[in-house]
XYZ file of C-alpha atoms in Angstrom:
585
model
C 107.398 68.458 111.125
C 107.183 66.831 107.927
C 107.845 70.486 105.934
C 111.383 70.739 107.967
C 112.212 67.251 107.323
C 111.787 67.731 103.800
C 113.980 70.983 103.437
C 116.722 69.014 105.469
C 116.530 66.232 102.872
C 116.899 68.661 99.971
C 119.449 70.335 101.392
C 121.514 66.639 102.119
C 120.633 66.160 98.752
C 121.989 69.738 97.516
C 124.894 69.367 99.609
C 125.917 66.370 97.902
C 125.567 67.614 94.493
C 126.839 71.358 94.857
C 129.939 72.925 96.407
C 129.360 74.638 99.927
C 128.615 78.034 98.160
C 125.944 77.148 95.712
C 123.736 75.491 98.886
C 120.561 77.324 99.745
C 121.449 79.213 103.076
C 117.281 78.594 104.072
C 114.378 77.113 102.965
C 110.703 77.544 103.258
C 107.634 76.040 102.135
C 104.710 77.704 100.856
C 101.660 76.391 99.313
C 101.418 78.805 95.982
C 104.107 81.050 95.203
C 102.941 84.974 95.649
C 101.937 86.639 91.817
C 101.358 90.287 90.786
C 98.526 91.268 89.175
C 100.674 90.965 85.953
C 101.285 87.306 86.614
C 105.024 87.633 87.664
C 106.747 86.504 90.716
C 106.043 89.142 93.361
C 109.296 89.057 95.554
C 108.298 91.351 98.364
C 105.227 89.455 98.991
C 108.265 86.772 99.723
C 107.870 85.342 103.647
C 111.674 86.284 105.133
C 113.773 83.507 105.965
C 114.268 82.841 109.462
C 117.863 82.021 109.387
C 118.403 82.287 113.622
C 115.587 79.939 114.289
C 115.650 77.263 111.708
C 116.633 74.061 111.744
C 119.347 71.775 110.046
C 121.494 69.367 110.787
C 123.001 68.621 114.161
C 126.715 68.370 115.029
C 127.998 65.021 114.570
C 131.187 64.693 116.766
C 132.859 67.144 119.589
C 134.684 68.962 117.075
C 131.892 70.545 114.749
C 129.592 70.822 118.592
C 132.759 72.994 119.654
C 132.833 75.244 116.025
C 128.555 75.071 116.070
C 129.164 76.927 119.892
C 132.019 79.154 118.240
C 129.545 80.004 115.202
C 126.964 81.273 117.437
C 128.647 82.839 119.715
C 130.396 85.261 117.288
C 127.594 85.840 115.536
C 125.092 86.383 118.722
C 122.930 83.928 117.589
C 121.372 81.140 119.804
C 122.612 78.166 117.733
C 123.978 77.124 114.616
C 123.802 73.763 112.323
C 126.663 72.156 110.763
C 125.689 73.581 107.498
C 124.706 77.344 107.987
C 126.745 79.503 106.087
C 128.971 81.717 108.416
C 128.364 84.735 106.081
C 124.697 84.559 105.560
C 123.681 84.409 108.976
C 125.558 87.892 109.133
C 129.339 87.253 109.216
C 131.689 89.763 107.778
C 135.601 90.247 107.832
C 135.659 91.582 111.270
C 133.639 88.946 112.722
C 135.440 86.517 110.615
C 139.038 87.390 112.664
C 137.443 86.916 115.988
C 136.095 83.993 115.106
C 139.384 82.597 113.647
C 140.768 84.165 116.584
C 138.688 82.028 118.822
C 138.869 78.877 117.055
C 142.913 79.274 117.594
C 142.356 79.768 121.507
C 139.947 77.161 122.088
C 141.288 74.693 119.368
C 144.729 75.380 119.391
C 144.390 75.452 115.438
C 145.123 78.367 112.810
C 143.085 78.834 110.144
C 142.868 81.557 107.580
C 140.473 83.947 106.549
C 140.628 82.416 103.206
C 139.689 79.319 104.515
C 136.697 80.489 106.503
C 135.518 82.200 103.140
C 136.125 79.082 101.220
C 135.004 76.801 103.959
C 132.108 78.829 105.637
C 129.935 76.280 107.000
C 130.569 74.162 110.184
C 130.674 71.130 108.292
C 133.409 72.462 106.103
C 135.683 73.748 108.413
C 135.908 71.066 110.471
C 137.873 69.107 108.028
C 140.161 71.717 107.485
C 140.849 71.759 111.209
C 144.218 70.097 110.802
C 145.536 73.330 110.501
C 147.392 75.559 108.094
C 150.121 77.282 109.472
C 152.356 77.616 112.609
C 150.111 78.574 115.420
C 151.153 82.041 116.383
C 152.027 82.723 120.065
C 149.070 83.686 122.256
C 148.557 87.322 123.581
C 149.225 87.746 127.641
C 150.634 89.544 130.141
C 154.455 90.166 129.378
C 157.203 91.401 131.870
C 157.657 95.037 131.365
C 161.133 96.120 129.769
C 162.744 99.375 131.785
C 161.679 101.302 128.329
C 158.448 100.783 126.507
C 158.521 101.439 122.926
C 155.500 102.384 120.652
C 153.266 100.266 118.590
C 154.581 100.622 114.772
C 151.173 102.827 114.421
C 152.164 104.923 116.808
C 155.337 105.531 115.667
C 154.276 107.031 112.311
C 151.566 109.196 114.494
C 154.396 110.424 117.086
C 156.543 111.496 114.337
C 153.944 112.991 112.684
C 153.487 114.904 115.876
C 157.137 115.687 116.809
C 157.464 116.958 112.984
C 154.698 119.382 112.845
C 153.685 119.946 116.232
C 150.424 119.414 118.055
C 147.630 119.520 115.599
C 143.978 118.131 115.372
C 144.028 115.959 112.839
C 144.250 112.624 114.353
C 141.352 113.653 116.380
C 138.584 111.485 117.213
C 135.422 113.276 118.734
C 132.586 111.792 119.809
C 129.704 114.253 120.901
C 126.989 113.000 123.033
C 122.868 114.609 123.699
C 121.446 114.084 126.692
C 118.242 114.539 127.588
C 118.471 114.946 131.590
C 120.770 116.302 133.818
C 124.185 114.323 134.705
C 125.554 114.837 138.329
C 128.930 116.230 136.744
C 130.754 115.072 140.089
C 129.970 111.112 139.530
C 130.312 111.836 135.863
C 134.473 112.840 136.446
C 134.721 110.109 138.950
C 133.172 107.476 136.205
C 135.342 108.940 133.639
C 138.461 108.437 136.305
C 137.775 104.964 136.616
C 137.524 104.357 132.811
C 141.291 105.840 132.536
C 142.244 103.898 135.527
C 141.180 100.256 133.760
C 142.821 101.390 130.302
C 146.646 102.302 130.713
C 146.024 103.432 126.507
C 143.944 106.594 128.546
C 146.738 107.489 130.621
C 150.036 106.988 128.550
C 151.992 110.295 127.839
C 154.916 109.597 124.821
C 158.398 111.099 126.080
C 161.538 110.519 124.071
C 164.566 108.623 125.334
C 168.134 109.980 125.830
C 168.640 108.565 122.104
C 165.783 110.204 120.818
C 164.086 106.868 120.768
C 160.157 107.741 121.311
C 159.338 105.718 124.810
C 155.669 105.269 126.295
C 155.593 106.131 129.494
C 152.602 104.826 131.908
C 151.116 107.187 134.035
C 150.274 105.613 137.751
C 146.711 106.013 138.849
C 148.196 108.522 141.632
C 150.044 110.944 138.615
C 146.398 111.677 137.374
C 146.242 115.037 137.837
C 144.364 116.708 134.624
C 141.835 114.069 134.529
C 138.979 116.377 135.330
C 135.289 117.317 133.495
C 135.513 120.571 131.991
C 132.161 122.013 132.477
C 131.138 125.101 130.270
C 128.896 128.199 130.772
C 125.506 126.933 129.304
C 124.657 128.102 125.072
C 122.151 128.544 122.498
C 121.335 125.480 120.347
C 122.550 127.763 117.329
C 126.257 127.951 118.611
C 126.878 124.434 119.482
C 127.624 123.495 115.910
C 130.442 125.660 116.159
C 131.578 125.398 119.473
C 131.718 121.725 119.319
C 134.079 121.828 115.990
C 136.283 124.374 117.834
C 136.498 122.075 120.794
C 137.128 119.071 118.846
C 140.581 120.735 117.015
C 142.170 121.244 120.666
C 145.780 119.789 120.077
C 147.609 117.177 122.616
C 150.473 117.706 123.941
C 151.233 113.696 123.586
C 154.293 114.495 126.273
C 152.721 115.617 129.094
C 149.062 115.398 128.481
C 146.038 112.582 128.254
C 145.075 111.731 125.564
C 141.580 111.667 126.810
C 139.636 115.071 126.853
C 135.760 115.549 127.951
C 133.867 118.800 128.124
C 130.312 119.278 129.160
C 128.231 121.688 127.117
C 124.719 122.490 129.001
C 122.084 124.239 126.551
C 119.548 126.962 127.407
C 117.060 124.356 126.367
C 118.030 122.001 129.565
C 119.645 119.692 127.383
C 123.362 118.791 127.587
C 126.307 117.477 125.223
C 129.214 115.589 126.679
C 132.324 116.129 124.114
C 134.799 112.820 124.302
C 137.958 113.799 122.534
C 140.495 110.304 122.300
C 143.706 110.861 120.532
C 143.862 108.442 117.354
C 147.245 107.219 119.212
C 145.453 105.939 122.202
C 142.700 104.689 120.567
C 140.576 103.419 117.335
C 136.926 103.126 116.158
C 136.501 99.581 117.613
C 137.434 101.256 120.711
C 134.362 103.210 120.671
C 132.096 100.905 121.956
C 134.402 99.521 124.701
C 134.765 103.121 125.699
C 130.841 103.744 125.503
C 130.157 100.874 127.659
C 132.804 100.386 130.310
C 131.645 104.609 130.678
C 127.898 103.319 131.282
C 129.038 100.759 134.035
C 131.385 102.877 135.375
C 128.411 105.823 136.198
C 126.032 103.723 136.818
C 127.992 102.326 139.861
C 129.324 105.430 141.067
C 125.032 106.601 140.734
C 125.183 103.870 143.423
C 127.857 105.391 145.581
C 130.100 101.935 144.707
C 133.270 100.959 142.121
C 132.461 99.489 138.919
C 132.333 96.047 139.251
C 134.156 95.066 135.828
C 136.273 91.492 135.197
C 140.045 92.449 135.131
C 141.253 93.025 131.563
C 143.498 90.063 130.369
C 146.039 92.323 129.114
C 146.929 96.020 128.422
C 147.894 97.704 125.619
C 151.883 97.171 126.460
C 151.640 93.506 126.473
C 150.244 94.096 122.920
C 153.299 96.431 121.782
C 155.549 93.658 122.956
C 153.811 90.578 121.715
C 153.315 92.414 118.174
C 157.006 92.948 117.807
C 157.567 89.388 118.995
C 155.403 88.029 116.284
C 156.628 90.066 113.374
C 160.137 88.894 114.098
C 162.903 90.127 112.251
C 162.126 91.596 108.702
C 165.813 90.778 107.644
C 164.596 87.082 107.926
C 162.570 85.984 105.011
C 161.412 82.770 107.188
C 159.805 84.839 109.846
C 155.711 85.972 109.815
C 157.151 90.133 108.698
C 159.497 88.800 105.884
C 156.964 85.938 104.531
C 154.416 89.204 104.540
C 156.707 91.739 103.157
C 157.539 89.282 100.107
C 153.861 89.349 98.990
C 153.354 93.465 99.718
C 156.102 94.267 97.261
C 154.771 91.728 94.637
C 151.167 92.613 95.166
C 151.804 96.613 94.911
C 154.778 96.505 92.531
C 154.629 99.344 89.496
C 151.759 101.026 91.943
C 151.048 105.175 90.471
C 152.733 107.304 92.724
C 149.303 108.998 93.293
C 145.781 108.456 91.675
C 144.489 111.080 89.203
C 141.338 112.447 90.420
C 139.157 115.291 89.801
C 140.253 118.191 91.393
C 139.108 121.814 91.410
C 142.568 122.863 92.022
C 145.998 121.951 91.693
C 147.488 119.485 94.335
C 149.758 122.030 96.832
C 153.560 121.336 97.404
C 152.911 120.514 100.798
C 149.068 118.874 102.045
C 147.983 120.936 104.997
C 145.016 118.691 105.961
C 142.192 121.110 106.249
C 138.730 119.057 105.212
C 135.329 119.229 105.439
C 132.964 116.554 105.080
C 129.996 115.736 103.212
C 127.049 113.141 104.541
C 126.061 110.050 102.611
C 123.055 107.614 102.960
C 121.773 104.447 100.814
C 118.231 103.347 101.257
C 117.787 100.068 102.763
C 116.035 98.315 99.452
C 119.612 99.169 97.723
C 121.473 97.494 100.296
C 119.661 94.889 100.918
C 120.310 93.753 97.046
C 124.161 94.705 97.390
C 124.538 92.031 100.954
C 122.281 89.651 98.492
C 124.759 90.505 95.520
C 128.415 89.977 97.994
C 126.546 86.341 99.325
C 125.982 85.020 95.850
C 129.469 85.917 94.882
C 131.201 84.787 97.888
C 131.955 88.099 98.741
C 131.259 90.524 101.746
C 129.251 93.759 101.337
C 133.019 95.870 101.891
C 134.161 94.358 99.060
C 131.122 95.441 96.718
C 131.384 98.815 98.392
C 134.945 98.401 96.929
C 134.405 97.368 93.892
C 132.275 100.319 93.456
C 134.424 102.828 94.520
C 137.144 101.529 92.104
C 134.617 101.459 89.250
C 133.564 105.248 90.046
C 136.767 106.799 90.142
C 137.752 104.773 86.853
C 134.786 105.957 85.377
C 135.869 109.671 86.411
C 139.432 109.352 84.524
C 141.862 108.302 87.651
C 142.732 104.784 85.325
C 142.590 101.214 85.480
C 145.068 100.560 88.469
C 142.658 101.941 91.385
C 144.777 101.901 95.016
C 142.326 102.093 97.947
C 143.316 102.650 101.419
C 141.240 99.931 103.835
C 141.248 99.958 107.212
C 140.854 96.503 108.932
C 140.281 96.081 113.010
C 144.176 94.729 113.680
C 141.957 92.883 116.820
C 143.810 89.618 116.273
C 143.828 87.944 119.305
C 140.484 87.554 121.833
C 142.594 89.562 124.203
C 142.240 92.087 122.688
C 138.085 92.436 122.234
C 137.140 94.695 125.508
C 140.567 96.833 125.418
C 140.930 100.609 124.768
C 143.757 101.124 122.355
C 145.077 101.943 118.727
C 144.845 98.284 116.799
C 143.775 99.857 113.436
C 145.810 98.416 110.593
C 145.518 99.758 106.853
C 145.917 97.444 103.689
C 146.020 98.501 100.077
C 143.428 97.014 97.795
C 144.901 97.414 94.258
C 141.769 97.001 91.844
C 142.766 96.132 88.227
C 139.515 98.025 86.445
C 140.769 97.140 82.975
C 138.986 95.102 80.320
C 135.329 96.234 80.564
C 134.573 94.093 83.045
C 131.070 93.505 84.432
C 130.274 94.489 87.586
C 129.962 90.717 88.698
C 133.801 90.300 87.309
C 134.923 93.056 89.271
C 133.523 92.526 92.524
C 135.541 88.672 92.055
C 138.406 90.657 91.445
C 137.987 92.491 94.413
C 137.371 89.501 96.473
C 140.673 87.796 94.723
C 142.803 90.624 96.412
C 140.897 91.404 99.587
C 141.244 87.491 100.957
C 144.925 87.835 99.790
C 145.467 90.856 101.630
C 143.450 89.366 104.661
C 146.261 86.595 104.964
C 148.576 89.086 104.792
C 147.175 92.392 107.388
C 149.783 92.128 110.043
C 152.373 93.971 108.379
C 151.736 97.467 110.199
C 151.129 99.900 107.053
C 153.396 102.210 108.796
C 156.642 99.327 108.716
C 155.303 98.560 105.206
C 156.060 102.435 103.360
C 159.180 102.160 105.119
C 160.459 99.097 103.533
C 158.425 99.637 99.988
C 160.185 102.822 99.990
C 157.994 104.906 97.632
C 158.435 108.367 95.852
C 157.840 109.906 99.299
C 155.809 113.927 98.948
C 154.165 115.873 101.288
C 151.518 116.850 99.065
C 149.893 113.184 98.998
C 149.783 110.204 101.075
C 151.898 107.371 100.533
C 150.444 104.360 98.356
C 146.851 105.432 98.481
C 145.067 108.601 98.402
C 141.627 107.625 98.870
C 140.633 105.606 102.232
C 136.887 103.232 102.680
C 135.736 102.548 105.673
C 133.152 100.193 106.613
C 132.431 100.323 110.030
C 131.182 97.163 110.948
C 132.103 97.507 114.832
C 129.345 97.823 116.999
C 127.826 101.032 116.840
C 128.593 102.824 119.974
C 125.304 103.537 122.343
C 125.876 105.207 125.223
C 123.380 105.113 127.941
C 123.752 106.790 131.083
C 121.304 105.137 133.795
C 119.372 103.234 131.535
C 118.703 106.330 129.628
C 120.058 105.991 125.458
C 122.082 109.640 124.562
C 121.787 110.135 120.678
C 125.105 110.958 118.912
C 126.130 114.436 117.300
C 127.923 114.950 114.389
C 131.449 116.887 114.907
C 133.625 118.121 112.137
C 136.943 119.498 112.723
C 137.742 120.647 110.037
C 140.582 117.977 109.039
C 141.200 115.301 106.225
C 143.648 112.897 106.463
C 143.234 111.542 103.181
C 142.569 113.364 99.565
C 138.580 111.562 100.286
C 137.879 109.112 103.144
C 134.610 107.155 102.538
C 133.573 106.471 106.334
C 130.243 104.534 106.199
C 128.383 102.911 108.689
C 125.612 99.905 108.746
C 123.501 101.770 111.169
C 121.462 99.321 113.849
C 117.739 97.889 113.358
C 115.971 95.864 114.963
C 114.579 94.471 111.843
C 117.290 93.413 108.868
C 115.060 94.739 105.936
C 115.015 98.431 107.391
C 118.729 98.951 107.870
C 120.424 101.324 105.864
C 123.478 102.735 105.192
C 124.830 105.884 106.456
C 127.815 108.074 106.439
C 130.288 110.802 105.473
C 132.910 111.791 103.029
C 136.159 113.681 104.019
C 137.748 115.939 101.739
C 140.543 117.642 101.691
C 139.259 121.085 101.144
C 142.487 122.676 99.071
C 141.780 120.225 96.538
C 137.914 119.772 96.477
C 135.159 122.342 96.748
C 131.754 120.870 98.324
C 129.868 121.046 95.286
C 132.401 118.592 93.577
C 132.131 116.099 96.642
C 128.311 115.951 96.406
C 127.911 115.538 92.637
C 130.254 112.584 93.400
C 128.427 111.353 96.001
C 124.958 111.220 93.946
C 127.308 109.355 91.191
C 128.334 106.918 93.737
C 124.635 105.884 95.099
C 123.430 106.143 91.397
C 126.193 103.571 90.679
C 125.420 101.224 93.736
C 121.467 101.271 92.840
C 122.621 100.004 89.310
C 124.701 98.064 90.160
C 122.954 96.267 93.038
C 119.933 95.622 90.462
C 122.083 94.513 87.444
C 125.388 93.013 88.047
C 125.962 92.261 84.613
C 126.663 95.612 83.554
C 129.482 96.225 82.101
């Protein structure tokens, strides 16, 4: 209609005047622009933009149809123009490295994420399709060696274990309400075929005549102890507990899975199936791969047949082997580990030894990772401005989480050189998207505070270093203390003491025969880190009513609660300012 075709020839226009940021990511007409009674601009009266269902321009060779398909695809959308902004139609960093990931499969290019942040529209990227940087070998099946070694982040979690023994803290429960009764029978069977399809699920960690720490494979005929452990049904009052208790049961990572479910029925008829996964088998993206390969997996055996699921392109070996394979040698400087390395020790060079925070008590000689946790939630108004802030500034709404964190704890006396811990997905390669497995990867964002800066200023800053450190996340944080070779304690955690998490992974729904199960929250009673922001963008069906929810960690010898929710308020109260007035100082 005449209305589209003049937004597309405004936007040809803009796009020849502007650079690819500064270009309106939709357009709408109206007749009269909405007023409040005062006479001013009355934004929420504002029609949304429809940014799934508009239209722009078409692709205009093979090349940008192929990267319009790629767009859309990643993003779950059911088409894209050339000049739709990756990151306002809902792209972050995670989606970001599948896409890049896909474009190197199906393209046979590698790109950045720099350049997809500088380059986010189709249009863009196409020209930058000549490529900028060797193309890294593809993930696939690999012969197996007579030993298997460990991932570099399992090393650091083994020796963690051999050195202190079975503990709970690298834990990951998930605890899931049902409504209706489960036929416990299909239920062991379904969980049998899950750690059948994932070798992650049935790898025990033995060491070598050397000492060397070896995985070792379990055959689907050596799965003895993969049974449902059903309990003696309890009062809703005791569940609370019972569920924290169950949730610190140690692995024996020599003998045992690393996969642990217990069925709790309730007095009221209701049930709760405890999932315990061993951080060393497995991650928060594997969550969701977990919930739904569960879902098939009972819904077939419901229907007295095997899951019928596509044969996973790899396993979680082929990964340990490809990643050492494309590290290569960190006593070359050429190869992809060395070229990393070089800009790790520049970038965190003169780094504290540990941040000053506020602590109720003095830091112990030795941390003995007893937490607690504390919930968090921001409205959906507040985010909504802070995604709107992160677009305008080229920036994603981690990073303005970020920048906000840093600002906070500068604000409460811990300096102007801020280290945060960040974990990023380590997913890589499309082989990797529908596997079970411990990909995780932590980088350190170093956020220089000084100066006064506004808040616009900082969050830039914080975008500066996060793409830097983007180009630079396969370094396994584990390889990296060993070579930066810091003042090494075990009061503190190397490089970082304080961990965000955004997780931006699909949020895990389990269903069980078409019926949704709603998620309890489990504490163990653990903390990893001195505080571990772990927020969540929880689902909606409509954009303007998500919200923001989550938890803090804290390491309990340090903190009392009081202290964590006093900074918790400070936080939101410094997001809501921020959010409305970036130019703050």
């Amino acid at each position: 209609n005449a209305a589209a075709a003049d937004a597309q020839a405004l936007r040809r226009f803009l796009a020849d005047q502007l650079p690819e940021h500064m270009v309106p990511a939709a357009m709408i007409g109206l007749d009269v622009l909405p007023l409040t009674p005062s006479g001013k601009l009355d934004r929420k009266a504002l029609p949304a933009p429809d940014f799934a269902g508009r239209s722009g321009r078409a692709a205009r060779d093979a090349q940008e149809d192929v990267l319009c398909g790629l767009f859309a695809e990643t993003l779950g959308l059911p088409q894209v123009s050339i000049d739709d902004s990756f990151f306002d139609l809902g792209g972050d960093s995670l989606l970001a490295t599948r896409l890049i990931s896909r474009i190197r499969v199906t393209q046979r290019r590698e790109l950045s994420i720099r350049t997809l942040f500088e380059c986010p529209t189709v249009a863009a990227l196409a020209r930058q399709l000549s490529g900028d940087g060797e193309l890294r070998p593809p993930l696939r099946r690999l012969p197996r060696p007579q030993t298997l070694p460990l991932s570099y982040a399992q090393q650091r979690l083994w020796f963690i274990h051999h050195l202190e023994g079975p503990s709970p803290t690298y834990n990951i429960p998930v605890a899931l309400r049902l409504s209706g009764a489960l036929e416990t029978d299909v239920l062991e069977a379904a969980l049998l075929d899950v750690v059948r399809r994932h070798e992650s699920l049935r790898t025990v960690y033995v060491q070598s005549a050397d000492d060397t720490p070896l995985q070792c494979v379990l055959s689907v005929e050596q799965l003895d102890d993969c049974r449902l452990i059903v309990h003696e049904p309890l009062g809703e009052t005791r569940l609370g507990a019972v569920l924290s208790e169950a949730s610190r049961h140690c692995f024996d990572l020599s003998c045992e899975l690393p996969l642990r479910a217990e069925l709790f029925p309730l007095d009221s008829g209701q049930q709760v199936l405890l999932l315990l996964l061993h951080h060393i088998a497995g991650d928060g993206g594997s969550l969701p791969v977990l919930a739904d390969d569960l879902a098939a997996a009972y819904e077939a055996r419901c229907q007295g047949r095997e899951p019928a699921w596509r044969p996973l392109p790899v396993q979680y070996a082929d990964y340990t082997l490809w990643q050492r394979q494309l590290l290569g040698n960190e006593r070359d400087p050429d190869s992809l580990i060395g070229r990393q390395f070089a800009y790790w020790k520049q970038a965190l060079a003169g780094l504290p030894d540990q941040l000053c925070l506020p602590t109720d008590r003095p830091r112990p000689a030795m941390a003995s990772y007893q937490g607690d946790y504390c919930e968090f939630r921001l409205d959906a108004e507040t985010l909504k401005q802070l995604k709107t802030l992160a677009r305008r500034h080229g920036a994603t709404l981690s990073m303005a989480l970020q920048a906000a964190l840093a600002a906070l704890l500068s604000r409460l006396g811990a300096g102007d050189d801020i280290p945060l811990g960040c974990p990023i997905a380590g997913r890589t390669d499309d082989a990797l998207a529908n596997l079970v497995g411990f990909f995780v990867n932590t980088w350190v964002l170093r956020v220089d505070t000084s100066g006064r800066p506004d808040f616009a200023t900082l969050l830039g800053r914080v975008r500066q270093q996060a793409l830097a450190a983007y180009s630079h996340q396969d370094v396994p944080f584990e390889r990296l203390v060993e070579l930066l070779n810091p003042a090494r304690s075990a009061s503190h955690h190397p490089l970082f003491q304080v961990n965000l998490a955004l997780q931006n992974n699909i949020f895990p729904l389990f269903r069980f025969s078409g019926r949704e199960v709603s998620l309890e929250t489990v504490g163990n009673r653990t903390a990893k880190f001195d505080l571990f922001f772990n927020l969540f963008e929880m689902p909606s069906d409509e954009p303007q009513t998500q919200y923001l929810q989550g938890y803090v960690e804290y390491a309990t010898e340090l903190f009392d609660r009081a202290t964590v929710e006093r900074l918790l308020t400070r936080f939101r109260l410094l997001l809501e300012a921020v959010a409305a007035e970036p130019s703050r100082p």
